[in-house]
Short mmCIF file of C-alpha atoms and ligand atoms in Angstrom, two decimals:
data_model
loop_
_atom_site.label_atom_id
_atom_site.label_comp_id
_atom_site.label_asym_id
_atom_site.label_seq_id
_atom_site.Cartn_x
_atom_site.Cartn_y
_atom_site.Cartn_z
CA UNK A 1 -0.05 -0.01 0.05
CA UNK A 2 1.60 3.32 -0.98
CA UNK A 3 1.69 5.89 1.88
CA UNK A 4 1.01 9.64 1.56
CA UNK A 5 1.36 12.58 3.93
CA UNK A 6 -0.75 15.69 3.28
CA UNK A 7 -0.16 19.05 5.07
CA UNK A 8 -3.09 21.33 5.12
CA UNK A 9 -5.47 18.24 5.06
CA UNK A 10 -8.29 20.40 6.72
CA UNK A 11 -8.36 22.93 3.77
CA UNK A 12 -10.41 22.57 0.57
CA UNK A 13 -7.74 20.85 -1.42
CA UNK A 14 -6.60 18.54 1.39
CA UNK A 15 -10.07 17.17 1.92
CA UNK A 16 -10.62 16.35 -1.85
CA UNK A 17 -7.01 15.01 -2.05
CA UNK A 18 -7.66 12.82 0.92
CA UNK A 19 -10.68 11.26 -0.63
CA UNK A 20 -8.94 10.64 -3.85
CA UNK A 21 -5.88 8.97 -2.24
CA UNK A 22 -8.14 6.79 0.08
CA UNK A 23 -10.15 5.74 -2.97
CA UNK A 24 -6.91 4.76 -4.75
CA UNK A 25 -5.77 2.46 -1.95
CA UNK A 26 -3.22 4.86 -0.19
CA UNK A 27 -2.52 4.62 3.41
CA UNK A 28 -3.20 8.41 3.96
CA UNK A 29 -1.91 10.53 6.80
CA UNK A 30 -2.94 14.09 7.46
CA UNK A 31 -1.08 16.76 9.45
CA UNK A 32 -3.07 18.87 11.76
CA UNK A 33 -1.83 21.88 13.61
CA UNK A 34 -2.90 23.48 16.84
CA UNK A 35 -4.40 22.11 20.03
CA UNK A 36 -7.82 20.47 19.73
CA UNK A 37 -8.31 21.91 16.17
CA UNK A 38 -12.07 21.86 15.41
CA UNK A 39 -11.45 21.25 11.71
CA UNK A 40 -10.00 17.90 12.46
CA UNK A 41 -13.53 16.56 12.93
CA UNK A 42 -14.54 17.51 9.41
CA UNK A 43 -11.81 15.29 8.07
CA UNK A 44 -12.55 12.51 10.44
CA UNK A 45 -16.25 12.52 9.34
CA UNK A 46 -15.44 12.69 5.70
CA UNK A 47 -12.57 10.32 5.44
CA UNK A 48 -12.41 8.01 8.55
CA UNK A 49 -9.59 6.05 6.88
CA UNK A 50 -7.17 8.96 7.12
CA UNK A 51 -4.91 9.05 10.16
CA UNK A 52 -4.37 12.49 11.55
CA UNK A 53 -1.00 13.36 13.10
CA UNK A 54 0.09 16.50 14.90
CA UNK A 55 2.53 18.86 13.21
CA UNK A 56 3.13 22.57 12.25
CA UNK A 57 4.83 23.98 9.30
CA UNK A 58 6.40 26.51 11.73
CA UNK A 59 8.18 23.71 13.75
CA UNK A 60 10.89 21.71 11.95
CA UNK A 61 11.16 19.12 14.63
CA UNK A 62 7.40 18.23 14.32
CA UNK A 63 7.88 17.83 10.59
CA UNK A 64 10.90 15.55 11.08
CA UNK A 65 8.84 13.48 13.44
CA UNK A 66 5.99 13.27 11.03
CA UNK A 67 8.07 12.22 8.18
CA UNK A 68 9.82 9.61 10.37
CA UNK A 69 6.51 8.24 11.56
CA UNK A 70 4.66 8.08 8.30
CA UNK A 71 7.66 6.95 6.08
CA UNK A 72 5.75 8.37 3.15
CA UNK A 73 6.14 7.58 -0.49
CA UNK A 74 4.38 10.85 -1.36
CA UNK A 75 4.23 14.21 0.51
CA UNK A 76 1.70 16.81 -0.56
CA UNK A 77 2.57 20.21 0.87
CA UNK A 78 -0.84 22.12 0.83
CA UNK A 79 -0.63 23.84 4.19
CA UNK A 80 -0.35 27.74 4.00
CA UNK A 81 -1.83 31.00 4.86
CA UNK A 82 -3.73 31.01 1.60
CA UNK A 83 -5.90 34.06 1.83
CA UNK A 84 -4.20 36.90 -0.03
CA UNK A 85 -5.98 39.73 1.86
CA UNK A 86 -4.77 38.43 5.11
CA UNK A 87 -1.23 38.20 3.88
CA UNK A 88 -1.22 41.93 3.79
CA UNK A 89 -2.11 42.26 7.39
CA UNK A 90 0.06 39.50 8.66
CA UNK A 91 3.00 39.40 6.15
CA UNK A 92 5.53 37.96 8.52
CA UNK A 93 3.34 34.96 9.56
CA UNK A 94 2.53 34.49 5.83
CA UNK A 95 6.26 34.45 4.91
CA UNK A 96 6.91 32.04 7.77
CA UNK A 97 4.26 29.46 7.06
CA UNK A 98 3.56 29.90 3.37
CA UNK A 99 7.30 30.35 2.44
CA UNK A 100 9.65 28.96 4.99
CA UNK A 101 7.20 26.21 5.78
CA UNK A 102 8.15 24.64 2.39
CA UNK A 103 11.75 24.79 3.18
CA UNK A 104 11.23 23.17 6.48
CA UNK A 105 9.21 20.34 4.89
CA UNK A 106 11.95 19.71 2.32
CA UNK A 107 14.56 19.72 5.06
CA UNK A 108 12.47 17.25 7.06
CA UNK A 109 12.43 14.92 4.01
CA UNK A 110 16.22 15.39 3.46
CA UNK A 111 17.17 14.84 7.03
CA UNK A 112 15.16 11.64 7.28
CA UNK A 113 16.89 10.42 4.12
CA UNK A 114 14.07 10.98 1.67
CA UNK A 115 16.34 12.25 -0.98
CA UNK A 116 18.25 8.97 -1.34
CA UNK A 117 17.12 7.06 -4.51
CA UNK A 118 14.25 9.62 -4.94
CA UNK A 119 12.52 7.65 -2.08
CA UNK A 120 10.01 10.36 -1.30
CA UNK A 121 8.12 12.27 -3.90
CA UNK A 122 7.24 15.84 -3.02
CA UNK A 123 4.48 18.10 -4.22
CA UNK A 124 4.48 21.76 -3.59
CA UNK A 125 1.22 23.78 -4.06
CA UNK A 126 2.56 26.77 -5.99
CA UNK A 127 0.02 29.35 -7.11
CA UNK A 128 -0.90 31.54 -10.11
CA UNK A 129 -0.55 34.52 -7.61
CA UNK A 130 3.16 34.21 -8.36
CA UNK A 131 2.46 35.68 -11.84
CA UNK A 132 0.71 38.70 -10.17
CA UNK A 133 1.18 41.74 -12.50
CA UNK A 134 1.31 39.39 -15.53
CA UNK A 135 4.32 39.63 -17.95
CA UNK A 136 2.50 37.58 -20.83
CA UNK A 137 -0.86 36.20 -21.45
CA UNK A 138 -1.71 33.35 -21.12
CA UNK A 139 0.70 32.42 -18.32
CA UNK A 140 2.59 29.06 -18.76
CA UNK A 141 5.55 27.30 -16.91
CA UNK A 142 8.03 29.83 -18.61
CA UNK A 143 6.25 33.00 -17.61
CA UNK A 144 8.34 35.31 -15.28
CA UNK A 145 6.83 36.02 -11.82
CA UNK A 146 5.86 39.35 -10.51
CA UNK A 147 4.12 38.76 -7.11
CA UNK A 148 1.70 41.49 -5.85
CA UNK A 149 1.21 40.36 -2.25
CA UNK A 150 3.23 38.90 0.70
CA UNK A 151 1.33 35.71 -0.13
CA UNK A 152 2.63 35.74 -3.81
CA UNK A 153 6.06 36.57 -2.74
CA UNK A 154 6.12 33.64 -0.18
CA UNK A 155 4.78 31.24 -2.88
CA UNK A 156 7.69 32.35 -5.07
CA UNK A 157 10.12 31.51 -2.40
CA UNK A 158 8.47 28.08 -1.83
CA UNK A 159 8.45 27.44 -5.57
CA UNK A 160 12.18 28.22 -6.10
CA UNK A 161 13.05 26.35 -2.96
CA UNK A 162 11.32 23.13 -4.40
CA UNK A 163 13.04 23.74 -7.74
CA UNK A 164 16.49 23.98 -5.77
CA UNK A 165 15.94 20.88 -3.77
CA UNK A 166 15.35 18.93 -7.07
CA UNK A 167 18.46 20.41 -8.62
CA UNK A 168 20.69 20.19 -5.54
CA UNK A 169 19.76 16.82 -3.96
CA UNK A 170 17.97 15.03 -6.82
CA UNK A 171 14.81 15.05 -4.74
CA UNK A 172 11.61 14.05 -6.71
CA UNK A 173 10.22 17.50 -6.05
CA UNK A 174 7.45 18.81 -8.27
CA UNK A 175 5.57 22.24 -8.26
CA UNK A 176 2.00 22.57 -9.45
CA UNK A 177 1.29 26.18 -10.39
CA UNK A 178 -2.48 26.02 -9.69
CA UNK A 179 -4.84 28.79 -10.93
CA UNK A 180 -7.78 29.60 -8.75
CA UNK A 181 -9.86 26.53 -7.89
CA UNK A 182 -13.15 26.54 -6.04
CA UNK A 183 -15.88 24.28 -4.72
CA UNK A 184 -18.63 24.08 -2.04
CA UNK A 185 -15.83 23.43 0.42
CA UNK A 186 -14.08 26.76 -0.20
CA UNK A 187 -13.70 28.93 2.69
CA UNK A 188 -16.31 31.91 3.07
CA UNK A 189 -13.56 34.44 2.87
CA UNK A 190 -12.82 33.80 -0.81
CA UNK A 191 -14.79 35.65 -3.41
CA UNK A 192 -16.57 32.74 -5.12
CA UNK A 193 -17.89 31.21 -1.86
CA UNK A 194 -18.66 34.64 -0.30
CA UNK A 195 -20.90 35.28 -3.40
CA UNK A 196 -22.47 31.69 -3.56
CA UNK A 197 -23.17 31.87 0.17
CA UNK A 198 -24.46 35.43 0.03
CA UNK A 199 -26.72 34.59 -2.83
CA UNK A 200 -28.23 31.63 -0.95
CA UNK A 201 -28.86 33.77 2.24
CA UNK A 202 -30.47 36.52 0.26
CA UNK A 203 -32.74 34.03 -1.53
CA UNK A 204 -33.82 32.72 1.83
CA UNK A 205 -34.32 36.18 3.42
CA UNK A 206 -31.47 35.84 5.79
CA UNK A 207 -29.37 38.71 4.32
CA UNK A 208 -30.00 41.82 2.11
CA UNK A 209 -26.72 42.51 0.40
CA UNK A 210 -23.26 41.21 -0.40
CA UNK A 211 -20.47 43.86 0.07
CA UNK A 212 -17.43 43.13 -2.10
CA UNK A 213 -14.25 44.91 -3.23
CA UNK A 214 -12.92 45.03 -6.87
CA UNK A 215 -15.63 43.84 -9.19
CA UNK A 216 -13.32 44.21 -12.21
CA UNK A 217 -10.79 41.56 -11.15
CA UNK A 218 -10.80 38.46 -13.40
CA UNK A 219 -9.62 35.04 -12.69
CA UNK A 220 -9.22 31.59 -14.37
CA UNK A 221 -11.53 29.69 -12.02
CA UNK A 222 -11.66 25.84 -12.21
CA UNK A 223 -13.16 23.11 -9.79
CA UNK A 224 -10.86 21.97 -6.89
CA UNK A 225 -12.00 18.30 -7.43
CA UNK A 226 -10.43 18.36 -10.98
CA UNK A 227 -7.30 19.92 -9.58
CA UNK A 228 -6.48 17.47 -6.95
CA UNK A 229 -6.43 14.83 -9.66
CA UNK A 230 -3.72 16.85 -11.36
CA UNK A 231 -1.56 16.87 -8.10
CA UNK A 232 -1.68 13.02 -8.00
CA UNK A 233 -0.85 12.73 -11.67
CA UNK A 234 2.12 15.03 -11.31
CA UNK A 235 3.71 12.75 -8.66
CA UNK A 236 3.18 9.60 -10.84
CA UNK A 237 5.47 10.85 -13.44
CA UNK A 238 9.19 9.40 -13.55
CA UNK A 239 10.72 12.91 -13.63
CA UNK A 240 9.81 15.75 -11.21
CA UNK A 241 8.76 19.06 -13.05
CA UNK A 242 6.66 22.12 -12.93
CA UNK A 243 3.09 22.24 -14.29
CA UNK A 244 0.61 24.97 -14.73
CA UNK A 245 -3.08 23.75 -13.96
CA UNK A 246 -5.80 25.92 -15.28
CA UNK A 247 -8.88 26.08 -17.49
CA UNK A 248 -7.53 28.57 -19.92
CA UNK A 249 -10.79 30.69 -19.41
CA UNK A 250 -11.07 34.01 -17.68
CA UNK A 251 -14.21 35.57 -15.97
CA UNK A 252 -14.59 38.74 -14.05
CA UNK A 253 -16.22 39.02 -10.53
CA UNK A 254 -19.04 40.68 -12.36
CA UNK A 255 -19.52 37.65 -14.56
CA UNK A 256 -19.44 35.49 -11.38
CA UNK A 257 -22.22 37.67 -9.92
CA UNK A 258 -24.32 37.44 -12.96
CA UNK A 259 -24.21 33.62 -12.96
CA UNK A 260 -24.62 33.20 -9.27
CA UNK A 261 -27.62 35.47 -8.84
CA UNK A 262 -29.23 33.84 -11.98
CA UNK A 263 -28.80 30.34 -10.49
CA UNK A 264 -31.03 31.50 -7.61
CA UNK A 265 -33.42 33.50 -9.99
CA UNK A 266 -32.55 36.75 -8.35
CA UNK A 267 -32.05 39.48 -11.00
CA UNK A 268 -30.59 41.99 -11.63
CA UNK A 269 -27.74 41.16 -9.41
CA UNK A 270 -26.84 44.91 -9.09
CA UNK A 271 -29.78 45.29 -6.68
CA UNK A 272 -28.02 43.10 -4.20
CA UNK A 273 -24.36 44.06 -4.41
CA UNK A 274 -22.26 46.90 -2.95
CA UNK A 275 -18.58 47.68 -3.36
CA UNK A 276 -16.57 48.89 -0.42
CA UNK A 277 -12.90 50.18 -0.05
CA UNK A 278 -12.49 47.79 2.97
CA UNK A 279 -12.25 44.74 0.58
CA UNK A 280 -9.77 46.30 -1.81
CA UNK A 281 -6.18 45.27 -1.68
CA UNK A 282 -3.11 47.46 -1.42
CA UNK A 283 -1.84 45.92 -4.87
CA UNK A 284 -4.19 43.85 -6.92
CA UNK A 285 -3.81 41.02 -9.45
CA UNK A 286 -6.03 42.34 -12.09
CA UNK A 287 -6.33 39.41 -14.53
CA UNK A 288 -5.10 35.78 -14.76
CA UNK A 289 -5.35 33.17 -17.60
CA UNK A 290 -3.39 29.98 -17.55
CA UNK A 291 -2.07 27.84 -20.39
CA UNK A 292 -2.14 24.23 -19.13
CA UNK A 293 -0.88 22.64 -22.47
CA UNK A 294 2.04 20.90 -20.76
CA UNK A 295 -0.31 19.22 -18.34
CA UNK A 296 -2.73 18.23 -21.01
CA UNK A 297 -0.04 16.69 -23.22
CA UNK A 298 2.27 15.08 -20.48
CA UNK A 299 -0.26 14.18 -17.76
CA UNK A 300 -3.35 13.78 -20.00
CA UNK A 301 -5.10 16.11 -17.59
CA UNK A 302 -8.11 18.48 -18.46
CA UNK A 303 -10.67 20.17 -16.45
CA UNK A 304 -14.14 18.53 -16.45
CA UNK A 305 -16.26 21.13 -14.75
CA UNK A 306 -17.08 24.36 -16.59
CA UNK A 307 -17.34 27.85 -14.84
CA UNK A 308 -21.12 28.05 -15.07
CA UNK A 309 -21.47 24.46 -13.85
CA UNK A 310 -19.02 25.32 -10.93
CA UNK A 311 -21.11 28.47 -9.90
CA UNK A 312 -24.35 26.62 -10.03
CA UNK A 313 -22.96 23.72 -7.93
CA UNK A 314 -21.75 26.22 -5.34
CA UNK A 315 -25.04 28.22 -5.20
CA UNK A 316 -27.10 25.01 -4.97
CA UNK A 317 -24.96 23.59 -2.28
CA UNK A 318 -25.16 26.83 -0.19
CA UNK A 319 -28.86 27.06 -0.71
CA UNK A 320 -29.40 23.48 0.70
CA UNK A 321 -26.95 24.12 3.59
CA UNK A 322 -28.54 27.50 4.63
CA UNK A 323 -32.04 26.13 4.34
CA UNK A 324 -30.88 23.14 6.60
CA UNK A 325 -29.27 25.52 9.06
CA UNK A 326 -32.48 27.70 9.15
CA UNK A 327 -34.79 24.82 9.92
O1 F7E B 1 -10.03 36.87 -4.79
C1 F7E B 1 -11.53 40.03 -5.82
C2 F7E B 1 -10.12 40.02 -5.24
O2 F7E B 1 -9.73 35.92 -2.40
C3 F7E B 1 -10.27 36.81 -6.09
C4 F7E B 1 -6.35 31.76 -3.15
O3 F7E B 1 -6.74 30.42 -3.27
O4 F7E B 1 -6.43 31.95 -5.67
C5 F7E B 1 -6.81 32.49 -4.42
O5 F7E B 1 -6.37 33.85 -4.31
C6 F7E B 1 -10.50 38.18 -6.68
C7 F7E B 1 -9.32 39.31 -6.26
O6 F7E B 1 -8.81 34.66 -4.49
C8 F7E B 1 -13.79 40.60 -3.08
O7 F7E B 1 -9.60 41.42 -5.09
C9 F7E B 1 -13.53 41.43 -5.02
O8 F7E B 1 -9.01 39.98 -7.28
O9 F7E B 1 -11.20 34.73 -3.94
P1 F7E B 1 -9.95 35.53 -3.84
P2 F7E B 1 -7.24 35.15 -4.83
O10 F7E B 1 -6.84 36.28 -4.12
O11 F7E B 1 -7.28 35.11 -6.31
C10 F7E B 1 -4.95 31.86 -5.66
C11 F7E B 1 -4.51 30.99 -6.90
C12 F7E B 1 -4.29 31.39 -4.44
O12 F7E B 1 -3.21 30.75 -4.54
C13 F7E B 1 -4.80 31.83 -3.24
O13 F7E B 1 -4.37 30.99 -2.08
O14 F7E B 1 -11.71 38.61 -6.19
N1 F7E B 1 -12.51 40.44 -4.84
N2 F7E B 1 -14.13 41.51 -3.85
C14 F7E B 1 -12.71 39.93 -3.58
N3 F7E B 1 -12.13 38.85 -2.97
C15 F7E B 1 -12.43 38.49 -1.81
N4 F7E B 1 -11.86 37.38 -1.15
N5 F7E B 1 -13.49 39.19 -1.12
C16 F7E B 1 -14.24 40.22 -1.72
O15 F7E B 1 -14.99 40.70 -1.12
#
């Protein structure tokens, strides 16, 4: 039975990836931080076969202990401060967890001997936020980085550190540069879920308006369930590499609003949405479009869920969930 260790198992991607690995016969371990972390219960309920272990990306000795205990064939490093807006308010914490955390995880693997004969395969959750103020469109694996937030800068550090461990120690270290990916499991702080949840609550008479920031921002939004499949495929390759994972389609926050309100038959959306400075960022990533040709040709990966399907899935899920809570 192959053995996998996932950091950030209690996040959106960790939960989808845990389900995928368990269904493929992996003995799956998930790292949980903090004392009595309430999110651990969600993972236990969804994937009882997963063994949860304590550990923290800020604490190298805990990572060494985790790698020693699990003896993993594959490590997926998904743990991070992942909310870009928060990274402006807590830049040092973001650099420490999202950036240095990658270095610590790689060191733990090296110290425990995982670099010998490529014994451990490592996946780093890199991000399209590294492209930031984009140098070319669409963005692929060769596009230069220009991060626009402490989060983006920390991800660039993590990305190059992963490449460096591949080149220095021959570690099977792969970096997946994933564009935005969403689902009903997305945190309420991210724009897609803030909108789908707000639409559901307005429909049910629980809320009057949604207050957002920059409505002109545009993203290449895919479905998280499709994207964890790409992570797994990357680690099944003989050689480690970097891969962009994206749909190749870009939509604005306005288009998201149009589709989400239409899915609940609330129109026009302008009646229910405000924009407020509070939700603007000191520097913004205006538009992202990914070119996943390499993933398509080498991994045989392509997204299955379209943007309208994704938005409908999220609104329907929030409608059901909010109605259940209101009963
Ligand atoms: O913002 C704009 C906001 O917070 C998307 C993370 O998973 O994807 C995510 O980062 C856009 C931005 O995601 C609101 O200004 C407008 O332009 O949903 P988001 P993100 O910043 O793109 C990348 C790939 C990651 O790696 C990150 O970890 O929407 N926007 N009004 C708003 N965004 C939020 N959150 N809230 C608003 O009210």
